[in-house]
Amino acid sequence: MKENECDRRSARIYYLALFFLALILGLLFELNLFFVLIVILTFLISVPQIMLNQKKYAYETKRFQDINSYMSQMSQSFIYTKDVIKSLEETERCFSEGRMKETLQTALEMIEEGKWDIRGVEKKALEYIEEHYSCEKVRNLHRFFLNAEVLGGDCKREFLIFETTRTSWQSVVDSIRVKRFWERNIGAIMYAFFLLVCIIMLHIMRESNLDIMPMLLTQIVDLILLLGFIVFFVFMDNRLSKSLLLDVEVMDEIKANQYFDYLENYDSKKERQKYKAFAILSLVISVVLIYHRPNSISVVISLCLIFLSFNIHTIIHANARKTIQTEISKAFPMWLFDVMIHLQRESVEGAIEKSYDTAPPVLKRDLQRIIEHLAIKPHDPEAYMSFLGEYNLQSVNEIMHKLYSLSVGSNRDGEVLEVVMEKNIKRLEKVERDSLLFKDNVKTFTWIPFLCAGFGCICYLVIAIMTSINGIIELIR
């Protein structure tokens, strides 16, 4: 009941605030009554969506906080209990009433009902949690729980890696969440500022005996600007309600194999032959263009067209290579995280082999090669140095050198492993931050207020010029 009262109170505040904002803006632009009503109605219609976004934002924030607390508490409990069920029970008691507690209670009930197959039912219970809190980090942790429970032994070092990575991830997502919040507010302030500039411009024109504010065209432009303001705000507000449990998107196996097949079988002469007809056609078009319009612009356009047509196979190849390099740069830190976990109990060769099943698809082809190579020639430096060597990625080469030194060294607990872990966590941070920022397309959104203001000012100038010309024509008559 209290929540409903709070919602009604918030709705009244939003409706009143947007009503008066729309009314004030309409009066400042001196819109006629019909257009003012349209602006007010549009602003009021947006209230339910804004309130829904507010609830989604609170829900997603709580969901993200819950899964972070869950991962931390489950890891801490499992270190001492070495038992998934006991860890779940301890973790469930740590949560107050809410969605996470209900989810954990249901998972425990599933375990209680299927005790005849304890390993199978534990897996199903953890998968049930993953369905409600889908995230790669949760799936990795659960997979480790199930394996560690079977193998036994001390898990403190592995969970230290998990905890460090989780803390880093939390920091990245929190910074993105705050960034989205400020981008929405600053974007709205910028748009409001440019609306003020438009109003000042109209009043300056009026003082110069060029009053275009009452004109229908001006009123329509003003209406578009004001409707654009609320649409822009709601659009930016929608971004706040996005899920924070986002995985880094990596290329699937079929697409990755297509790229690798193309790059490995690339033959410059054969590829050039494929586009021979296109090159000849471009040459003919260029000759015709220069013949009919013999000027410098035609020459420049023709030269560009000829260059592109004769080098299109090279451009496509370079683009494919760059795409694979980008995908490898994203996937490599994720794979190395699994390797670091396995390194706590395995040799470097064993850790690489065990990481294959969960490795990102874009790495599997080269992983298969290094695994086969090491099976025949253990500790062979060429196996490590040739891993993704043809793509010349400095970060990959550096890590593979360190993994080789670990494979031939006697102390995997020393400085080399610590350096690898520290650098990989930083790379994971960058990959996750870049992935979230890419999905946000921030740079595109920041231009919207400038474009709208530019549109308004250009329209005012065009209307003013048209009005002046009409006035001069009337005087001449």
Tab-separated table of C-alpha atoms in Angstrom:
chain	number	residue	atom	x	y	z
A	1	MET	CA	0.000	0.000	0.000
A	2	LYS	CA	2.811	2.360	0.903
A	3	GLU	CA	4.534	1.597	-2.386
A	4	ASN	CA	1.347	2.402	-4.329
A	5	GLU	CA	0.978	5.675	-2.427
A	6	CYS	CA	4.575	6.533	-3.220
A	7	ASP	CA	3.992	5.747	-6.906
A	8	ARG	CA	0.909	7.958	-7.002
A	9	ARG	CA	2.781	10.790	-5.285
A	10	SER	CA	5.686	10.462	-7.729
A	11	ALA	CA	3.270	10.385	-10.680
A	12	ARG	CA	1.583	13.609	-9.488
A	13	ILE	CA	4.976	15.312	-9.150
A	14	TYR	CA	6.077	14.182	-12.616
A	15	TYR	CA	2.808	15.214	-14.259
A	16	LEU	CA	2.853	18.649	-12.621
A	17	ALA	CA	6.548	19.235	-13.355
A	18	LEU	CA	6.272	18.274	-17.038
A	19	PHE	CA	2.981	20.177	-17.438
A	20	PHE	CA	4.532	23.423	-16.209
A	21	LEU	CA	7.768	22.799	-18.143
A	22	ALA	CA	5.808	22.304	-21.376
A	23	LEU	CA	3.633	25.355	-20.637
A	24	ILE	CA	6.644	27.597	-19.898
A	25	LEU	CA	8.502	26.473	-23.016
A	26	GLY	CA	5.384	26.990	-25.142
A	27	LEU	CA	4.955	30.529	-23.753
A	28	LEU	CA	8.636	31.384	-24.253
A	29	PHE	CA	8.412	30.325	-27.892
A	30	GLU	CA	5.003	32.129	-28.089
A	31	LEU	CA	3.320	29.121	-29.654
A	32	ASN	CA	-0.352	29.375	-30.490
A	33	LEU	CA	-2.798	27.538	-28.240
A	34	PHE	CA	-3.116	24.472	-30.478
A	35	PHE	CA	0.644	23.873	-30.586
A	36	VAL	CA	0.987	24.494	-26.828
A	37	LEU	CA	-1.625	21.808	-26.198
A	38	ILE	CA	0.279	19.369	-28.448
A	39	VAL	CA	3.498	20.028	-26.499
A	40	ILE	CA	1.771	19.629	-23.125
A	41	LEU	CA	0.026	16.426	-24.219
A	42	THR	CA	3.296	14.914	-25.540
A	43	PHE	CA	5.168	15.772	-22.334
A	44	LEU	CA	2.409	14.236	-20.203
A	45	ILE	CA	2.263	11.083	-22.343
A	46	SER	CA	5.960	10.518	-21.622
A	47	VAL	CA	5.432	10.366	-17.827
A	48	PRO	CA	4.511	6.628	-17.653
A	49	GLN	CA	7.627	5.704	-19.671
A	50	ILE	CA	9.874	7.863	-17.461
A	51	MET	CA	8.430	6.269	-14.326
A	52	LEU	CA	8.809	2.792	-15.827
A	53	ASN	CA	12.449	3.554	-16.654
A	54	GLN	CA	12.986	4.694	-13.079
A	55	LYS	CA	11.684	1.369	-11.792
A	56	LYS	CA	13.764	-0.583	-14.326
A	57	TYR	CA	16.861	1.377	-13.326
A	58	ALA	CA	16.310	0.563	-9.659
A	59	TYR	CA	15.590	-3.086	-10.539
A	60	GLU	CA	18.703	-3.529	-12.695
A	61	THR	CA	20.894	-1.776	-10.117
A	62	LYS	CA	19.581	-4.037	-7.336
A	63	ARG	CA	19.974	-7.082	-9.570
A	64	PHE	CA	23.595	-6.206	-10.279
A	65	GLN	CA	24.306	-5.567	-6.590
A	66	ASP	CA	22.626	-8.851	-5.621
A	67	ILE	CA	24.653	-10.963	-8.033
A	68	ASN	CA	27.865	-9.320	-6.853
A	69	SER	CA	27.003	-10.053	-3.235
A	70	TYR	CA	26.004	-13.595	-4.175
A	71	MET	CA	29.279	-14.308	-5.975
A	72	SER	CA	31.344	-12.884	-3.132
A	73	GLN	CA	29.441	-14.733	-0.381
A	74	MET	CA	29.278	-18.040	-2.266
A	75	SER	CA	33.029	-17.932	-2.907
A	76	GLN	CA	33.753	-17.177	0.749
A	77	SER	CA	31.472	-19.977	1.951
A	78	PHE	CA	32.794	-22.539	-0.524
A	79	ILE	CA	36.398	-21.954	0.578
A	80	TYR	CA	35.538	-23.410	3.984
A	81	THR	CA	32.658	-25.801	3.264
A	82	LYS	CA	33.805	-27.290	-0.102
A	83	ASP	CA	30.098	-28.056	-0.536
A	84	VAL	CA	27.684	-26.368	-2.954
A	85	ILE	CA	24.574	-27.063	-0.839
A	86	LYS	CA	26.046	-25.730	2.404
A	87	SER	CA	27.404	-22.679	0.587
A	88	LEU	CA	23.975	-21.983	-0.954
A	89	GLU	CA	22.317	-22.314	2.461
A	90	GLU	CA	24.772	-19.886	4.056
A	91	THR	CA	24.421	-17.439	1.183
A	92	GLU	CA	20.611	-17.596	1.257
A	93	ARG	CA	20.620	-16.631	4.941
A	94	CYS	CA	22.728	-13.551	4.175
A	95	PHE	CA	20.054	-12.014	1.930
A	96	SER	CA	17.016	-10.111	3.131
A	97	GLU	CA	13.629	-10.608	1.492
A	98	GLY	CA	13.736	-10.034	-2.237
A	99	ARG	CA	14.259	-11.655	-5.638
A	100	MET	CA	17.694	-13.073	-4.877
A	101	LYS	CA	16.531	-14.724	-1.659
A	102	GLU	CA	13.505	-16.199	-3.432
A	103	THR	CA	15.733	-17.492	-6.250
A	104	LEU	CA	18.136	-19.157	-3.801
A	105	GLN	CA	15.257	-20.665	-1.814
A	106	THR	CA	13.812	-22.191	-4.984
A	107	ALA	CA	17.265	-23.554	-5.927
A	108	LEU	CA	17.593	-25.165	-2.477
A	109	GLU	CA	14.110	-26.673	-2.799
A	110	MET	CA	15.148	-28.218	-6.129
A	111	ILE	CA	18.143	-29.795	-4.407
A	112	GLU	CA	15.982	-31.090	-1.549
A	113	GLU	CA	13.555	-32.724	-3.991
A	114	GLY	CA	16.277	-34.485	-5.984
A	115	LYS	CA	18.735	-35.742	-3.387
A	116	TRP	CA	18.818	-39.140	-5.116
A	117	ASP	CA	21.060	-37.511	-7.778
A	118	ILE	CA	22.940	-34.916	-5.771
A	119	ARG	CA	25.489	-33.921	-8.464
A	120	GLY	CA	22.869	-33.620	-11.194
A	121	VAL	CA	20.450	-31.666	-9.049
A	122	GLU	CA	23.174	-29.290	-7.845
A	123	LYS	CA	23.948	-28.473	-11.451
A	124	LYS	CA	20.255	-27.859	-12.210
A	125	ALA	CA	19.915	-25.629	-9.144
A	126	LEU	CA	22.889	-23.514	-10.190
A	127	GLU	CA	21.536	-23.341	-13.746
A	128	TYR	CA	18.243	-22.087	-12.294
A	129	ILE	CA	20.146	-19.209	-10.652
A	130	GLU	CA	21.912	-18.516	-13.963
A	131	GLU	CA	18.543	-18.255	-15.740
A	132	HIS	CA	17.532	-15.419	-13.428
A	133	TYR	CA	20.947	-13.756	-13.295
A	134	SER	CA	22.462	-14.569	-16.672
A	135	CYS	CA	26.109	-13.561	-16.710
A	136	GLU	CA	29.331	-15.198	-17.919
A	137	LYS	CA	31.075	-14.591	-14.600
A	138	VAL	CA	28.344	-16.432	-12.696
A	139	ARG	CA	28.488	-19.351	-15.124
A	140	ASN	CA	32.288	-19.545	-14.754
A	141	LEU	CA	32.017	-19.533	-10.965
A	142	HIS	CA	29.335	-22.225	-10.926
A	143	ARG	CA	31.345	-24.399	-13.275
A	144	PHE	CA	34.305	-24.104	-10.934
A	145	PHE	CA	32.156	-24.963	-7.889
A	146	LEU	CA	31.037	-28.214	-9.471
A	147	ASN	CA	34.561	-29.210	-10.525
A	148	ALA	CA	36.171	-28.211	-7.230
A	149	GLU	CA	33.583	-30.126	-5.231
A	150	VAL	CA	34.562	-33.330	-7.046
A	151	LEU	CA	38.321	-32.728	-6.949
A	152	GLY	CA	38.478	-31.389	-3.384
A	153	GLY	CA	41.550	-29.653	-1.978
A	154	ASP	CA	42.264	-26.037	-1.138
A	155	CYS	CA	40.545	-23.416	-3.351
A	156	LYS	CA	41.725	-20.182	-1.745
A	157	ARG	CA	44.034	-19.116	-4.537
A	158	GLU	CA	41.453	-19.764	-7.273
A	159	PHE	CA	38.807	-17.794	-5.419
A	160	LEU	CA	41.257	-14.956	-4.876
A	161	ILE	CA	41.462	-14.697	-8.682
A	162	PHE	CA	37.653	-14.853	-8.975
A	163	GLU	CA	37.243	-12.185	-6.289
A	164	THR	CA	39.816	-9.863	-7.854
A	165	THR	CA	38.152	-10.207	-11.260
A	166	ARG	CA	34.680	-9.719	-9.774
A	167	THR	CA	35.765	-6.547	-7.963
A	168	SER	CA	37.287	-5.211	-11.174
A	169	TRP	CA	34.085	-6.009	-13.105
A	170	GLN	CA	31.971	-4.307	-10.431
A	171	SER	CA	34.101	-1.192	-10.708
A	172	VAL	CA	33.753	-1.110	-14.513
A	173	VAL	CA	29.968	-1.561	-14.503
A	174	ASP	CA	29.468	0.984	-11.698
A	175	SER	CA	31.456	3.570	-13.655
A	176	ILE	CA	29.403	2.882	-16.813
A	177	ARG	CA	26.155	3.133	-14.833
A	178	VAL	CA	27.147	6.524	-13.396
A	179	LYS	CA	28.341	7.634	-16.838
A	180	ARG	CA	24.955	6.823	-18.381
A	181	PHE	CA	23.191	8.777	-15.609
A	182	TRP	CA	25.281	11.909	-16.140
A	183	GLU	CA	25.113	11.648	-19.921
A	184	ARG	CA	21.325	11.725	-19.751
A	185	ASN	CA	21.280	14.751	-17.427
A	186	ILE	CA	24.024	16.679	-19.228
A	187	GLY	CA	22.425	15.870	-22.599
A	188	ALA	CA	19.084	17.260	-21.371
A	189	ILE	CA	20.788	20.392	-20.000
A	190	MET	CA	22.610	20.917	-23.307
A	191	TYR	CA	19.364	20.546	-25.244
A	192	ALA	CA	17.627	23.017	-22.891
A	193	PHE	CA	20.521	25.464	-23.313
A	194	PHE	CA	20.226	25.297	-27.099
A	195	LEU	CA	16.471	25.857	-26.838
A	196	LEU	CA	17.283	28.997	-24.861
A	197	VAL	CA	19.680	30.068	-27.632
A	198	CYS	CA	16.866	29.607	-30.160
A	199	ILE	CA	14.512	31.729	-28.027
A	200	ILE	CA	17.120	34.499	-27.694
A	201	MET	CA	17.709	34.400	-31.451
A	202	LEU	CA	13.987	34.861	-32.140
A	203	HIS	CA	13.772	37.816	-29.732
A	204	ILE	CA	16.869	39.450	-31.253
A	205	MET	CA	15.197	39.190	-34.670
A	206	ARG	CA	12.074	40.794	-33.221
A	207	GLU	CA	14.087	43.731	-31.876
A	208	SER	CA	15.592	44.119	-35.358
A	209	ASN	CA	12.069	44.579	-36.790
A	210	LEU	CA	12.084	41.024	-38.149
A	211	ASP	CA	9.440	39.298	-36.063
A	212	ILE	CA	9.051	35.749	-37.367
A	213	MET	CA	7.744	34.165	-34.132
A	214	PRO	CA	4.013	34.330	-35.039
A	215	MET	CA	4.614	32.825	-38.505
A	216	LEU	CA	3.261	29.316	-39.085
A	217	LEU	CA	6.583	27.954	-40.388
A	218	THR	CA	8.397	29.233	-37.303
A	219	GLN	CA	5.736	27.761	-35.039
A	220	ILE	CA	6.137	24.356	-36.718
A	221	VAL	CA	9.937	24.503	-36.291
A	222	ASP	CA	9.473	25.435	-32.606
A	223	LEU	CA	7.048	22.559	-32.164
A	224	ILE	CA	9.547	20.091	-33.690
A	225	LEU	CA	12.308	21.362	-31.367
A	226	LEU	CA	10.164	21.014	-28.246
A	227	LEU	CA	8.879	17.562	-29.176
A	228	GLY	CA	12.466	16.583	-29.962
A	229	PHE	CA	13.480	17.637	-26.442
A	230	ILE	CA	11.151	15.222	-24.662
A	231	VAL	CA	11.838	12.432	-27.189
A	232	PHE	CA	15.588	12.899	-26.656
A	233	PHE	CA	15.206	12.844	-22.864
A	234	VAL	CA	13.100	9.669	-22.885
A	235	PHE	CA	15.524	8.044	-25.331
A	236	MET	CA	18.505	8.802	-23.079
A	237	ASP	CA	16.476	7.763	-20.036
A	238	ASN	CA	15.774	4.362	-21.637
A	239	ARG	CA	19.518	3.636	-21.629
A	240	LEU	CA	19.550	3.816	-17.832
A	241	SER	CA	17.174	0.883	-17.637
A	242	LYS	CA	19.397	-1.482	-19.665
A	243	SER	CA	20.617	-4.667	-18.032
A	244	LEU	CA	23.985	-4.331	-16.302
A	245	LEU	CA	24.670	-8.081	-16.516
A	246	LEU	CA	25.977	-7.907	-20.059
A	247	ASP	CA	28.511	-10.368	-21.452
A	248	VAL	CA	31.229	-9.373	-23.877
A	249	GLU	CA	30.009	-10.346	-27.355
A	250	VAL	CA	32.450	-12.588	-29.212
A	251	MET	CA	32.337	-14.009	-32.716
A	252	ASP	CA	30.628	-17.402	-33.060
A	253	GLU	CA	32.524	-20.475	-34.272
A	254	ILE	CA	30.999	-20.669	-37.769
A	255	LYS	CA	31.801	-17.049	-38.559
A	256	ALA	CA	35.276	-17.319	-37.012
A	257	ASN	CA	36.083	-20.371	-39.166
A	258	GLN	CA	34.893	-18.552	-42.274
A	259	TYR	CA	37.269	-15.669	-41.535
A	260	PHE	CA	40.180	-18.018	-40.761
A	261	ASP	CA	39.593	-20.074	-43.921
A	262	TYR	CA	39.549	-16.890	-45.988
A	263	LEU	CA	42.751	-15.504	-44.419
A	264	GLU	CA	44.655	-18.800	-44.482
A	265	ASN	CA	43.737	-19.563	-48.107
A	266	TYR	CA	44.098	-15.990	-49.339
A	267	ASP	CA	45.739	-15.728	-52.754
A	268	SER	CA	46.285	-12.193	-54.001
A	269	LYS	CA	46.271	-13.144	-57.713
A	270	LYS	CA	43.079	-15.210	-57.482
A	271	GLU	CA	41.297	-12.525	-55.452
A	272	ARG	CA	42.318	-9.867	-57.968
A	273	GLN	CA	40.804	-11.982	-60.757
A	274	LYS	CA	37.473	-12.108	-58.894
A	275	TYR	CA	37.123	-8.332	-59.109
A	276	LYS	CA	38.606	-7.946	-62.594
A	277	ALA	CA	35.239	-7.206	-64.216
A	278	PHE	CA	34.487	-4.559	-61.578
A	279	ALA	CA	37.911	-2.951	-62.153
A	280	ILE	CA	37.357	-2.810	-65.937
A	281	LEU	CA	33.888	-1.325	-65.465
A	282	SER	CA	35.310	1.333	-63.111
A	283	LEU	CA	37.979	2.167	-65.666
A	284	VAL	CA	35.369	2.585	-68.427
A	285	ILE	CA	33.192	4.789	-66.197
A	286	SER	CA	36.217	6.934	-65.315
A	287	VAL	CA	37.168	7.426	-68.983
A	288	VAL	CA	33.579	8.371	-69.900
A	289	LEU	CA	33.355	10.786	-66.945
A	290	ILE	CA	36.622	12.556	-67.849
A	291	TYR	CA	35.665	12.685	-71.550
A	292	HIS	CA	32.275	14.327	-70.875
A	293	ARG	CA	33.417	16.515	-67.971
A	294	PRO	CA	37.123	17.250	-68.361
A	295	ASN	CA	37.811	19.049	-65.067
A	296	SER	CA	39.886	18.494	-61.921
A	297	ILE	CA	36.944	17.125	-59.894
A	298	SER	CA	36.245	14.426	-62.508
A	299	VAL	CA	39.923	13.476	-62.563
A	300	VAL	CA	40.098	13.151	-58.757
A	301	ILE	CA	36.882	11.086	-58.613
A	302	SER	CA	38.086	8.836	-61.436
A	303	LEU	CA	41.487	8.251	-59.853
A	304	CYS	CA	39.855	7.340	-56.525
A	305	LEU	CA	37.425	4.975	-58.247
A	306	ILE	CA	40.218	3.270	-60.211
A	307	PHE	CA	42.404	2.920	-57.104
A	308	LEU	CA	39.569	1.365	-55.101
A	309	SER	CA	38.470	-1.006	-57.872
A	310	PHE	CA	41.994	-2.320	-58.484
A	311	ASN	CA	42.710	-2.715	-54.757
A	312	ILE	CA	39.337	-3.872	-53.465
A	313	HIS	CA	40.656	-7.382	-52.772
A	314	THR	CA	43.448	-5.898	-50.627
A	315	ILE	CA	40.979	-3.704	-48.725
A	316	ILE	CA	38.674	-6.664	-48.022
A	317	HIS	CA	41.629	-8.755	-46.855
A	318	ALA	CA	42.907	-5.985	-44.559
A	319	ASN	CA	39.421	-5.509	-43.112
A	320	ALA	CA	39.021	-9.254	-42.442
A	321	ARG	CA	42.425	-9.369	-40.766
A	322	LYS	CA	41.587	-6.334	-38.618
A	323	THR	CA	38.253	-7.890	-37.608
A	324	ILE	CA	39.944	-11.108	-36.460
A	325	GLN	CA	42.608	-9.145	-34.579
A	326	THR	CA	39.880	-7.219	-32.747
A	327	GLU	CA	38.003	-10.417	-31.874
A	328	ILE	CA	41.201	-12.086	-30.634
A	329	SER	CA	41.998	-9.047	-28.483
A	330	LYS	CA	38.563	-9.379	-26.860
A	331	ALA	CA	38.628	-13.146	-26.463
A	332	PHE	CA	42.218	-13.645	-25.307
A	333	PRO	CA	41.834	-12.155	-21.773
A	334	MET	CA	38.681	-14.238	-21.252
A	335	TRP	CA	40.527	-17.434	-22.219
A	336	LEU	CA	43.569	-16.526	-20.131
A	337	PHE	CA	41.333	-16.165	-17.077
A	338	ASP	CA	40.351	-19.843	-17.404
A	339	VAL	CA	44.002	-20.784	-17.883
A	340	MET	CA	44.942	-18.952	-14.675
A	341	ILE	CA	42.284	-20.852	-12.745
A	342	HIS	CA	43.504	-24.211	-14.079
A	343	LEU	CA	47.134	-23.238	-13.417
A	344	GLN	CA	46.508	-23.437	-9.696
A	345	ARG	CA	46.295	-27.247	-9.983
A	346	GLU	CA	47.683	-28.089	-13.424
A	347	SER	CA	50.846	-27.676	-15.446
A	348	VAL	CA	50.788	-24.983	-18.132
A	349	GLU	CA	50.213	-27.655	-20.798
A	350	GLY	CA	47.384	-29.189	-18.756
A	351	ALA	CA	45.802	-25.781	-18.092
A	352	ILE	CA	45.817	-24.938	-21.815
A	353	GLU	CA	44.270	-28.296	-22.684
A	354	LYS	CA	41.541	-28.023	-20.046
A	355	SER	CA	40.689	-24.478	-21.149
A	356	TYR	CA	39.794	-25.629	-24.682
A	357	ASP	CA	36.137	-26.564	-24.061
A	358	THR	CA	35.230	-23.165	-22.597
A	359	ALA	CA	37.522	-21.064	-24.824
A	360	PRO	CA	35.962	-18.388	-27.086
A	361	PRO	CA	35.367	-19.845	-30.591
A	362	VAL	CA	37.789	-17.460	-32.266
A	363	LEU	CA	40.702	-19.030	-30.344
A	364	LYS	CA	39.796	-22.711	-30.698
A	365	ARG	CA	41.535	-23.351	-34.017
A	366	ASP	CA	44.929	-22.176	-32.746
A	367	LEU	CA	44.340	-23.777	-29.344
A	368	GLN	CA	43.857	-27.141	-31.048
A	369	ARG	CA	47.190	-26.663	-32.804
A	370	ILE	CA	49.126	-25.765	-29.647
A	371	ILE	CA	47.565	-28.670	-27.720
A	372	GLU	CA	48.533	-31.152	-30.452
A	373	HIS	CA	52.017	-29.628	-30.682
A	374	LEU	CA	52.624	-29.848	-26.931
A	375	ALA	CA	51.353	-33.434	-26.836
A	376	ILE	CA	54.188	-34.393	-29.208
A	377	LYS	CA	56.852	-31.943	-27.999
A	378	PRO	CA	56.213	-30.801	-24.411
A	379	HIS	CA	57.916	-27.517	-23.436
A	380	ASP	CA	58.679	-26.715	-27.077
A	381	PRO	CA	58.989	-22.882	-27.261
A	382	GLU	CA	57.765	-22.859	-30.865
A	383	ALA	CA	54.301	-24.055	-29.735
A	384	TYR	CA	53.918	-20.967	-27.546
A	385	MET	CA	55.580	-18.468	-29.885
A	386	SER	CA	53.525	-19.556	-32.901
A	387	PHE	CA	50.178	-19.217	-31.065
A	388	LEU	CA	48.255	-16.604	-33.113
A	389	GLY	CA	51.678	-15.418	-34.279
A	390	GLU	CA	50.538	-14.539	-37.798
A	391	TYR	CA	48.315	-11.767	-36.384
A	392	ASN	CA	51.246	-10.032	-34.688
A	393	LEU	CA	49.451	-9.032	-31.472
A	394	GLN	CA	51.983	-7.720	-28.980
A	395	SER	CA	49.774	-8.416	-25.934
A	396	VAL	CA	49.280	-12.070	-26.984
A	397	ASN	CA	52.984	-12.618	-27.752
A	398	GLU	CA	53.987	-11.146	-24.402
A	399	ILE	CA	51.663	-13.425	-22.419
A	400	MET	CA	52.657	-16.532	-24.393
A	401	HIS	CA	56.317	-15.823	-23.610
A	402	LYS	CA	55.443	-15.711	-19.920
A	403	LEU	CA	53.397	-18.919	-20.128
A	404	TYR	CA	56.395	-20.621	-21.730
A	405	SER	CA	58.673	-19.432	-18.925
A	406	LEU	CA	56.139	-20.834	-16.436
A	407	SER	CA	56.079	-24.174	-18.288
A	408	VAL	CA	59.847	-24.666	-17.967
A	409	GLY	CA	60.203	-23.061	-14.531
A	410	SER	CA	59.924	-24.767	-11.176
A	411	ASN	CA	58.010	-22.005	-9.356
A	412	ARG	CA	54.563	-21.227	-10.740
A	413	ASP	CA	53.680	-19.383	-7.537
A	414	GLY	CA	56.269	-16.681	-8.112
A	415	GLU	CA	56.392	-13.290	-9.742
A	416	VAL	CA	55.680	-14.419	-13.322
A	417	LEU	CA	52.198	-15.727	-12.508
A	418	GLU	CA	51.408	-12.627	-10.473
A	419	VAL	CA	52.410	-10.390	-13.395
A	420	VAL	CA	50.282	-12.417	-15.820
A	421	MET	CA	47.270	-12.202	-13.487
A	422	GLU	CA	47.625	-8.464	-12.928
A	423	LYS	CA	47.981	-7.640	-16.635
A	424	ASN	CA	45.106	-9.895	-17.609
A	425	ILE	CA	42.726	-8.297	-15.112
A	426	LYS	CA	43.542	-4.887	-16.608
A	427	ARG	CA	42.882	-6.249	-20.101
A	428	LEU	CA	39.563	-7.732	-18.964
A	429	GLU	CA	38.597	-4.337	-17.548
A	430	LYS	CA	39.350	-2.658	-20.874
A	431	VAL	CA	37.470	-5.294	-22.896
A	432	GLU	CA	34.384	-5.032	-20.669
A	433	ARG	CA	34.436	-1.229	-20.613
A	434	ASP	CA	34.891	-0.981	-24.399
A	435	SER	CA	32.107	-3.519	-24.946
A	436	LEU	CA	29.621	-1.559	-22.807
A	437	LEU	CA	30.603	1.785	-24.335
A	438	PHE	CA	30.301	0.351	-27.850
A	439	LYS	CA	26.755	-0.824	-27.104
A	440	ASP	CA	25.913	2.639	-25.768
A	441	ASN	CA	27.130	4.493	-28.898
A	442	VAL	CA	27.726	7.542	-26.698
A	443	LYS	CA	29.350	9.712	-29.365
A	444	THR	CA	26.286	9.448	-31.597
A	445	PHE	CA	23.917	10.640	-28.868
A	446	THR	CA	25.988	13.682	-27.826
A	447	TRP	CA	25.531	15.210	-31.276
A	448	ILE	CA	21.724	15.210	-31.113
A	449	PRO	CA	21.324	18.530	-29.174
A	450	PHE	CA	23.805	20.239	-31.560
A	451	LEU	CA	21.970	18.933	-34.617
A	452	CYS	CA	18.562	20.029	-33.303
A	453	ALA	CA	19.864	23.495	-32.407
A	454	GLY	CA	21.531	23.788	-35.807
A	455	PHE	CA	18.310	22.724	-37.515
A	456	GLY	CA	16.338	25.366	-35.610
A	457	CYS	CA	18.794	28.213	-36.280
A	458	ILE	CA	19.073	27.389	-39.999
A	459	CYS	CA	15.289	27.267	-40.324
A	460	TYR	CA	14.963	30.662	-38.563
A	461	LEU	CA	17.543	32.209	-40.887
A	462	VAL	CA	15.851	30.775	-43.978
A	463	ILE	CA	12.440	32.036	-42.800
A	464	ALA	CA	13.943	35.462	-41.998
A	465	ILE	CA	15.585	35.698	-45.423
A	466	MET	CA	12.372	34.649	-47.155
A	467	THR	CA	10.424	37.226	-45.141
A	468	SER	CA	12.927	39.983	-46.007
A	469	ILE	CA	12.831	39.119	-49.718
A	470	ASN	CA	9.026	39.127	-49.689
A	471	GLY	CA	9.094	42.516	-47.964
A	472	ILE	CA	11.437	43.964	-50.576
A	473	ILE	CA	9.236	42.588	-53.395
A	474	GLU	CA	6.161	44.185	-51.801
A	475	LEU	CA	7.954	47.542	-51.579
A	476	ILE	CA	9.000	47.377	-55.236
A	477	ARG	CA	5.407	46.696	-56.259
